[in-house]
Every structure is written in C-alpha cells, then in structure tokens.
Short mmCIF file of C-alpha atoms in Angstrom, two decimals:
data_model
loop_
_atom_site.label_atom_id
_atom_site.label_comp_id
_atom_site.label_asym_id
_atom_site.label_seq_id
_atom_site.Cartn_x
_atom_site.Cartn_y
_atom_site.Cartn_z
CA MET A 1 27.52 -19.90 -19.40
CA PHE A 2 25.19 -18.13 -16.96
CA LYS A 3 21.55 -17.80 -17.99
CA VAL A 4 19.88 -14.37 -17.95
CA LEU A 5 16.13 -13.70 -18.03
CA TYR A 6 15.12 -10.18 -19.07
CA TYR A 7 11.97 -8.09 -18.47
CA VAL A 8 10.76 -5.07 -20.47
CA ASN A 9 7.48 -3.22 -20.98
CA GLN A 10 5.49 -3.05 -24.18
CA PHE A 11 7.43 -0.06 -25.52
CA PHE A 12 10.93 -1.47 -25.10
CA GLY A 13 9.56 -4.88 -26.06
CA GLN A 14 8.90 -3.29 -29.49
CA ILE A 15 5.17 -4.03 -29.40
CA GLY A 16 3.77 -0.51 -29.10
CA GLY A 17 3.20 2.55 -26.93
CA GLU A 18 0.27 3.54 -24.71
CA ASP A 19 -2.14 1.78 -27.05
CA LYS A 20 -0.50 -1.52 -26.05
CA ALA A 21 -0.06 -0.80 -22.32
CA ASP A 22 -2.79 -3.33 -21.47
CA ILE A 23 -1.14 -6.36 -23.09
CA GLU A 24 -0.72 -9.50 -20.98
CA PRO A 25 2.80 -10.85 -20.30
CA SER A 26 4.44 -12.99 -22.97
CA PHE A 27 7.80 -14.71 -23.34
CA VAL A 28 10.11 -14.76 -26.36
CA GLU A 29 13.27 -16.88 -26.50
CA LYS A 30 15.67 -14.11 -27.46
CA ALA A 31 17.07 -10.80 -26.27
CA VAL A 32 14.75 -7.88 -27.06
CA GLY A 33 15.33 -4.11 -26.83
CA PRO A 34 17.86 -3.14 -24.14
CA ALA A 35 18.55 -6.82 -23.52
CA VAL A 36 20.52 -6.83 -26.78
CA GLY A 37 22.84 -4.16 -25.41
CA ILE A 38 23.27 -6.07 -22.17
CA GLN A 39 24.06 -9.25 -24.13
CA ASN A 40 26.93 -7.50 -25.91
CA ILE A 41 28.50 -6.66 -22.53
CA ILE A 42 28.02 -10.01 -20.79
CA ASN A 43 28.68 -12.10 -23.90
CA ASP A 44 31.80 -13.82 -22.52
CA ILE A 45 30.15 -15.32 -19.45
CA SER A 46 26.38 -15.41 -19.98
CA GLU A 47 23.48 -15.38 -22.40
CA VAL A 48 20.11 -13.62 -22.40
CA TYR A 49 18.05 -16.66 -23.36
CA GLY A 50 14.66 -14.95 -23.21
CA THR A 51 12.66 -11.78 -22.57
CA ILE A 52 9.35 -11.32 -20.78
CA ILE A 53 7.28 -8.47 -22.21
CA CYS A 54 4.31 -7.02 -20.33
CA GLY A 55 2.17 -3.89 -20.65
CA ASP A 56 2.67 -1.24 -17.96
CA ASN A 57 -1.05 -0.88 -17.29
CA TYR A 58 -1.58 -4.63 -17.25
CA PHE A 59 1.09 -5.26 -14.63
CA ASN A 60 0.03 -2.42 -12.32
CA GLN A 61 -3.63 -3.44 -12.53
CA ASN A 62 -3.09 -7.23 -12.50
CA SER A 63 0.15 -7.70 -10.61
CA GLU A 64 -0.80 -11.06 -9.06
CA LYS A 65 -1.62 -12.61 -12.43
CA ALA A 66 1.49 -11.11 -14.03
CA LEU A 67 3.74 -12.36 -11.24
CA GLU A 68 2.17 -15.80 -11.47
CA TYR A 69 3.11 -15.93 -15.16
CA ILE A 70 6.64 -14.63 -14.48
CA PHE A 71 7.17 -17.18 -11.70
CA LYS A 72 6.11 -19.94 -14.07
CA ILE A 73 8.70 -18.85 -16.66
CA ILE A 74 11.42 -18.60 -14.01
CA LYS A 75 10.72 -22.05 -12.57
CA ASP A 76 10.67 -23.52 -16.08
CA LYS A 77 13.87 -21.80 -17.31
CA ASN A 78 15.83 -21.55 -14.03
CA PRO A 79 17.85 -18.35 -14.74
CA ASP A 80 20.94 -17.33 -12.79
CA ILE A 81 19.85 -13.68 -12.73
CA MET A 82 16.85 -11.61 -13.79
CA ILE A 83 17.50 -8.15 -15.27
CA LEU A 84 14.72 -5.57 -15.64
CA GLY A 85 14.53 -2.25 -17.46
CA PRO A 86 16.07 0.26 -17.31
CA ALA A 87 12.87 2.14 -16.41
CA PHE A 88 14.44 5.63 -16.21
CA ASN A 89 11.73 7.96 -14.74
CA ALA A 90 8.72 6.07 -16.14
CA GLY A 91 6.57 5.53 -13.06
CA ARG A 92 4.41 2.57 -14.09
CA TYR A 93 7.36 0.79 -15.71
CA GLY A 94 9.46 1.47 -12.63
CA MET A 95 6.79 0.13 -10.30
CA ALA A 96 6.58 -3.05 -12.37
CA CYS A 97 10.36 -3.53 -12.41
CA GLY A 98 10.57 -2.77 -8.70
CA GLU A 99 7.79 -5.14 -7.68
CA ILE A 100 9.09 -7.98 -9.84
CA ALA A 101 12.70 -7.51 -8.72
CA LYS A 102 11.71 -7.49 -5.05
CA THR A 103 9.28 -10.43 -5.27
CA VAL A 104 11.52 -12.64 -7.39
CA GLY A 105 14.53 -11.92 -5.22
CA GLN A 106 12.74 -12.62 -1.96
CA ALA A 107 10.53 -15.54 -3.00
CA LEU A 108 12.79 -17.42 -5.40
CA LYS A 109 16.19 -16.30 -4.07
CA ILE A 110 17.37 -15.34 -7.56
CA PRO A 111 19.62 -12.29 -7.99
CA THR A 112 17.85 -9.39 -9.69
CA LEU A 113 19.13 -6.16 -11.20
CA THR A 114 17.41 -3.08 -12.58
CA GLY A 115 18.06 0.57 -13.41
CA MET A 116 16.03 3.71 -12.65
CA TYR A 117 16.19 7.45 -12.19
CA VAL A 118 16.57 8.23 -8.48
CA GLU A 119 13.07 9.76 -8.22
CA ASN A 120 11.29 6.82 -9.83
CA PRO A 121 8.88 5.44 -7.17
CA GLY A 122 9.79 1.92 -8.24
CA ALA A 123 13.26 2.37 -6.77
CA ASP A 124 11.86 2.69 -3.25
CA VAL A 125 9.97 -0.57 -3.74
CA CYS A 126 13.04 -2.70 -4.35
CA LYS A 127 16.29 -0.85 -3.60
CA SER A 128 16.76 -2.53 -0.22
CA VAL A 129 16.79 -6.02 -1.76
CA THR A 130 18.24 -5.50 -5.26
CA ILE A 131 20.80 -3.33 -7.02
CA VAL A 132 19.18 -0.37 -8.78
CA ILE A 133 21.63 1.29 -11.15
CA LYS A 134 21.26 5.09 -11.32
CA THR A 135 20.11 6.26 -14.74
CA GLY A 136 19.08 9.46 -16.45
CA GLN A 137 15.44 10.51 -16.66
CA SER A 138 14.74 9.26 -20.17
CA ALA A 139 15.76 6.71 -22.78
CA ALA A 140 18.09 9.35 -24.24
CA LYS A 141 20.49 7.99 -21.58
CA MET A 142 19.99 4.37 -22.63
CA LYS A 143 23.61 3.68 -23.62
CA PRO A 144 25.26 4.61 -20.28
CA ALA A 145 22.43 2.92 -18.39
CA VAL A 146 22.86 -0.36 -20.27
CA GLU A 147 26.64 -0.20 -19.91
CA ALA A 148 26.41 0.28 -16.14
CA MET A 149 23.83 -2.48 -15.76
CA GLY A 150 25.89 -4.85 -17.88
CA LYS A 151 29.03 -4.27 -15.80
CA MET A 152 27.08 -4.81 -12.58
CA ALA A 153 25.53 -8.01 -13.97
CA VAL A 154 29.02 -9.37 -14.61
CA LYS A 155 30.04 -8.55 -11.02
CA ILE A 156 26.96 -10.25 -9.58
CA LEU A 157 27.32 -13.38 -11.72
CA LYS A 158 31.04 -13.71 -10.97
CA GLY A 159 30.44 -13.14 -7.25
CA GLU A 160 32.76 -10.14 -7.19
CA LYS A 161 32.66 -7.59 -4.38
CA ILE A 162 30.24 -4.74 -5.05
CA GLY A 163 31.55 -1.32 -4.07
CA LYS A 164 29.79 1.55 -2.34
CA PRO A 165 26.85 3.18 -4.15
CA ASP A 166 28.94 6.11 -5.40
CA GLU A 167 31.66 3.74 -6.61
CA ASP A 168 29.39 1.41 -8.60
CA ASN A 169 26.70 3.96 -9.49
CA TYR A 170 23.67 2.42 -7.79
CA ILE A 171 21.00 3.86 -5.52
CA GLU A 172 21.74 3.72 -1.79
CA GLN A 173 20.15 0.69 -0.13
CA GLY A 174 19.91 2.06 3.39
CA LYS A 175 22.37 -0.50 4.72
CA ARG A 176 25.15 0.18 7.22
CA LEU A 177 28.30 -1.89 6.83
CA THR A 178 31.20 -2.31 9.23
CA VAL A 179 34.35 -0.70 7.83
CA PHE A 180 37.76 -0.79 9.51
CA THR A 181 39.83 2.40 9.33
CA GLU A 182 43.06 3.66 10.86
CA LYS A 183 41.40 6.67 12.53
CA ARG A 184 38.71 6.48 15.17
CA GLY A 185 35.37 8.22 14.71
CA SER A 186 36.14 11.30 16.83
CA GLU A 187 39.23 12.10 14.75
CA ARG A 188 37.34 11.73 11.48
CA ALA A 189 34.50 13.89 12.77
CA VAL A 190 36.88 16.71 13.76
CA GLU A 191 38.58 16.52 10.36
CA VAL A 192 35.24 16.89 8.59
CA LEU A 193 34.26 19.79 10.86
CA LEU A 194 37.53 21.63 10.14
CA LYS A 195 37.07 21.17 6.40
CA ARG A 196 33.56 22.52 6.63
CA LEU A 197 34.70 25.57 8.63
CA LYS A 198 37.36 26.24 5.98
CA ASN A 199 34.84 25.80 3.14
CA GLU A 200 36.84 22.85 1.85
CA ALA A 201 35.32 19.84 0.10
CA PHE A 202 34.31 17.03 2.43
CA GLU A 203 32.18 13.90 2.38
CA THR A 204 29.97 12.91 5.29
CA GLU A 205 29.94 9.28 6.39
CA LEU A 206 26.22 9.45 7.15
CA PRO A 207 24.28 11.42 4.53
CA MET A 208 20.94 12.69 5.79
CA PRO A 209 17.78 12.77 3.66
CA SER A 210 16.81 16.10 2.18
CA PHE A 211 13.23 17.31 2.65
CA ASP A 212 11.53 20.21 0.89
CA ARG A 213 10.15 22.99 3.07
CA VAL A 214 7.22 24.91 1.64
CA GLU A 215 6.18 28.14 3.30
CA PRO A 216 2.41 28.19 3.93
CA ALA A 217 0.40 30.68 1.92
CA ALA A 218 -1.16 33.67 3.62
CA PRO A 219 -4.76 33.13 4.84
CA ILE A 220 -7.66 34.19 2.63
CA LYS A 221 -8.62 37.72 3.65
CA ASP A 222 -12.22 37.71 2.43
CA LEU A 223 -13.67 34.21 2.36
CA LYS A 224 -17.18 35.40 1.46
CA ASN A 225 -15.92 36.81 -1.83
CA SER A 226 -13.33 34.13 -2.57
CA ARG A 227 -13.11 31.67 -5.46
CA ILE A 228 -12.31 28.16 -4.18
CA ALA A 229 -10.99 25.31 -6.35
CA LEU A 230 -10.88 21.55 -5.85
CA VAL A 231 -7.77 19.47 -6.58
CA THR A 232 -7.36 15.79 -5.70
CA SER A 233 -4.80 13.02 -5.86
CA GLY A 234 -7.60 10.52 -5.25
CA GLY A 235 -8.07 9.48 -8.88
CA ILE A 236 -11.66 10.76 -9.25
CA VAL A 237 -12.62 10.75 -12.95
CA PRO A 238 -15.77 10.46 -15.08
CA ILE A 239 -17.16 6.91 -15.17
CA GLY A 240 -15.30 4.96 -17.83
CA ASN A 241 -12.10 6.98 -17.32
CA PRO A 242 -12.26 8.56 -20.81
CA ASP A 243 -8.83 10.20 -20.52
CA ARG A 244 -7.12 7.01 -19.30
CA LEU A 245 -5.72 8.40 -16.06
CA SER A 246 -3.38 5.79 -14.54
CA SER A 247 -4.39 3.94 -11.38
CA ALA A 248 -0.82 4.34 -10.06
CA SER A 249 2.43 6.12 -10.94
CA ALA A 250 0.60 8.93 -12.74
CA GLN A 251 2.23 10.50 -15.76
CA ASN A 252 -0.43 13.20 -16.11
CA TYR A 253 -3.40 14.92 -14.50
CA CYS A 254 -6.89 15.70 -15.84
CA GLU A 255 -9.23 18.68 -15.54
CA TYR A 256 -13.02 18.55 -15.68
CA ASP A 257 -15.77 21.17 -15.89
CA ILE A 258 -18.06 21.12 -12.84
CA SER A 259 -19.67 24.52 -13.40
CA THR A 260 -23.18 23.04 -13.77
CA LYS A 261 -22.88 20.21 -11.22
CA GLU A 262 -24.16 20.13 -7.65
CA SER A 263 -22.44 16.82 -6.90
CA LEU A 264 -20.24 14.20 -8.57
CA LYS A 265 -22.49 11.29 -7.57
CA GLY A 266 -23.58 9.05 -10.41
CA GLU A 267 -21.16 10.49 -12.96
CA TYR A 268 -17.72 10.03 -11.40
CA PHE A 269 -15.78 7.20 -9.77
CA THR A 270 -12.19 6.46 -8.70
CA ILE A 271 -9.52 4.56 -10.61
CA HIS A 272 -6.96 4.97 -7.79
CA GLY A 273 -5.08 1.72 -7.13
CA GLY A 274 -4.04 2.47 -3.55
CA TYR A 275 -7.25 2.33 -1.52
CA ASP A 276 -10.60 0.50 -1.31
CA PRO A 277 -12.78 2.24 -3.93
CA VAL A 278 -16.18 1.12 -2.60
CA TYR A 279 -17.08 4.24 -0.61
CA ALA A 280 -15.55 6.64 -3.13
CA ASN A 281 -17.49 5.03 -5.98
CA GLU A 282 -20.68 5.10 -3.93
CA PHE A 283 -20.30 8.83 -3.30
CA PRO A 284 -17.27 10.48 -5.00
CA ASP A 285 -17.91 13.74 -3.11
CA ARG A 286 -16.32 11.96 -0.15
CA ILE A 287 -13.03 12.50 -1.98
CA VAL A 288 -13.88 15.69 -3.91
CA PRO A 289 -16.37 17.57 -1.68
CA LEU A 290 -18.23 19.49 -4.38
CA ASP A 291 -21.59 18.99 -2.64
CA ILE A 292 -20.44 20.76 0.54
CA LEU A 293 -18.80 23.59 -1.38
CA ARG A 294 -22.05 24.16 -3.28
CA GLU A 295 -23.80 24.56 0.08
CA PHE A 296 -21.14 27.04 1.20
CA GLU A 297 -21.56 28.88 -2.09
CA LYS A 298 -25.33 29.15 -1.63
CA ASP A 299 -25.24 30.31 1.99
CA GLY A 300 -22.52 32.88 1.31
CA THR A 301 -19.71 31.20 3.25
CA ILE A 302 -17.59 31.38 0.08
CA GLY A 303 -18.00 33.45 -3.06
CA LYS A 304 -17.79 30.85 -5.81
CA VAL A 305 -16.65 27.32 -6.59
CA HIS A 306 -14.12 27.33 -9.42
CA ASP A 307 -15.59 25.96 -12.66
CA LYS A 308 -12.98 23.22 -13.06
CA PHE A 309 -11.46 20.64 -10.77
CA TYR A 310 -8.12 18.86 -11.25
CA THR A 311 -7.40 15.21 -10.56
CA THR A 312 -4.45 12.82 -10.61
CA THR A 313 -3.36 9.63 -8.85
CA GLY A 314 -1.03 9.97 -5.90
CA THR A 315 0.03 6.37 -5.31
CA GLY A 316 3.51 5.66 -6.64
CA THR A 317 3.76 8.97 -8.49
CA SER A 318 7.32 10.28 -8.63
CA VAL A 319 8.29 13.45 -6.79
CA GLY A 320 9.38 14.95 -10.10
CA ASN A 321 5.98 14.40 -11.70
CA ALA A 322 4.14 15.61 -8.60
CA LYS A 323 6.11 18.87 -8.66
CA LYS A 324 5.45 19.25 -12.37
CA PHE A 325 1.70 18.74 -11.91
CA GLY A 326 1.61 21.17 -9.00
CA LYS A 327 3.35 23.93 -10.92
CA GLU A 328 1.13 23.53 -13.97
CA ILE A 329 -2.14 23.33 -12.01
CA GLY A 330 -1.06 26.20 -9.77
CA ALA A 331 -0.36 28.41 -12.76
CA LYS A 332 -3.82 27.70 -14.22
CA LEU A 333 -5.54 28.42 -10.91
CA LYS A 334 -3.63 31.64 -10.43
CA GLU A 335 -4.48 32.80 -13.93
CA ALA A 336 -8.16 32.04 -13.23
CA GLY A 337 -8.12 34.22 -10.11
CA VAL A 338 -8.58 31.39 -7.61
CA ASP A 339 -8.11 32.51 -4.00
CA GLY A 340 -7.87 29.12 -2.28
CA VAL A 341 -7.61 25.41 -3.03
CA ILE A 342 -8.94 22.39 -1.20
CA LEU A 343 -6.43 19.62 -1.94
CA THR A 344 -7.73 16.19 -1.03
CA SER A 345 -5.90 12.90 -0.71
CA THR A 346 -7.32 9.51 0.33
#
C-alpha cells in the first residue's frame, strides 16, 4: 500500500475559522476533512496515514518554521505522495498549499498534488512543478474536486501517463511537449484558419494568455476644485492592525477616516508581507502620501482630500478578489463625489 500524507488548513482540519487562523502546525495520524473523501477513492492502493493541520495566517507569516515542521514529519513518515487542499479560491490557503507543494516536490523529490480555482494566486506558485487540479471557487464544489484529485492521485502513484490539462482537468503547467502527428504544422495551421474563417469550432495548439485592457479615465478638468482620494495595496493600517487585514492573499480591504489627520506618522504601519517594512513603518506617508496632499489642499493645488482612504494587501491577492475590491471601492468613491484617486503600490 502506498502512503499518503495530507495537508489542510484550520477550517478543513475541523479546528475553527478565522479565530484559529494563527494556530501552529500539528500532525494527527488519521485522515481529516477532505482527506477522508480522497481515502475512499484511493482505498485499493493507498492509505492516508496522517494529516498536517496549520492555520492560514500562521503559515503565511511563519512559512520557514511551518516548512521546517512539515519536513520533519515527511522525513519521519516517508510518504509516497503529499496531497494538499483543495484550496478553491481561498488566497492564503492556496498560497500555503502552493508553497508547500513546490518546496516539498523540489527539495525532497516527493510527488505532490493539490487543487485550486484557476485564479487562486497559489496556483502560480506551484503549477510548473506539481499537478493542480482545477476546482470551483468554493467548498460547494468539494465533491467533484475531491473526486478529480483522487483519480489523479491514483494515476501518479501507479505511474500512469498523465494526459493533457484539458483531458485530466488540471491547470496548464507552461510546458511544451513533443507530439508526433500525421500532418505537418503548415497543414494544421491552414485547417485552423479555414475553420476560423467559416466560424467553425477550432482549438489552437498554442493558447495565448488573455490580458484585460482598461481604458484610461478622462483627465480631471478642474484640479483646484477636485476631491482626491487615496487608495493603496501597500497594507497600511492603524498600529495593531485592529481589523486583521492579511499580510498576503487579501480576502478584504479596509477603510479609515483621515479627515482630521495631517499625516499617518505615528499611528499607522504596514502589515504587507511582500516588501521590507522598515521605511514604511518609519513614515507611512511614503506609501500613502497624505502629508503631501494636505500641502496641496492648503495651497489650492487641489480642492479637498477625501475623508477616507482605502487599503488592502496586493501580494498574492487573486485577480478575482482584486476586481471585487476595485468595483466596491470605486462605487463608494463615485457616490462620495471623488474626482480622482491616487492608487499606490509598493
């Protein structure tokens, strides 16, 4: 029987929700959560002999310590494969699964397998070195996700040939493989072109990435009478982070009243996990330039600084969440009569 080691976060490990996101990794010698479903599929050839459970916040803020613990369990138990998730579209969970899958696979040469929604930032971390089964956005799609991961686990353990991404339902790995066909490339290209001209269904052999194009807004007509707002993805929050904004893979954004403030110094800091925080903590206006805007407000360069500023964390945040935040913040700014926004990164 093959030995399977499983990884889940605090929620799927049945410990708790956000209130338990800071728990340190632990190991239990049984299948927990989705691992039970996987066990039912792989029962004939393998056994989930244990599950590692770790809080999403803990891993993303203490990845070296968490990986050290996970490596210790792996070296002690010697699994044939490590399965993680599925993480669906949960950013912090996805980043943890992605980082573990990549590191374990590369450092210990053990096969790894996970499942995520295509926009989960964790998929980009590991998809080139591990199989990432495509899943729905939420745990409502748990059953098909577990079924697909279980079938893929069987293939990996048996050493069976893995099909193309669309055949075996996993995220493209960016690899080009040599395939022998009866027709040369020029013939296939002409056939695809003719199908396209006839509006017939066709499939390209080299899919290109799709990028959004956003038309720039019209310039502000009257800057001296304009209301200007501040929005940042630099993770600037009040000291102590009272609203628990994530340091990576943000699931939300926060808004704070700055109507009576000349600067953010002394009251705000950054919790962003993707850059050196020293200079931002020393003077947070380097990320959110309230001090300069106040000067512009006083000398008449602009009309007014908007009373609230909006903040989130850009690193690892999924495209889906970023779009959601943008639409919601944009609607609030429009309703407040804001004429322009200074959007800062890091």
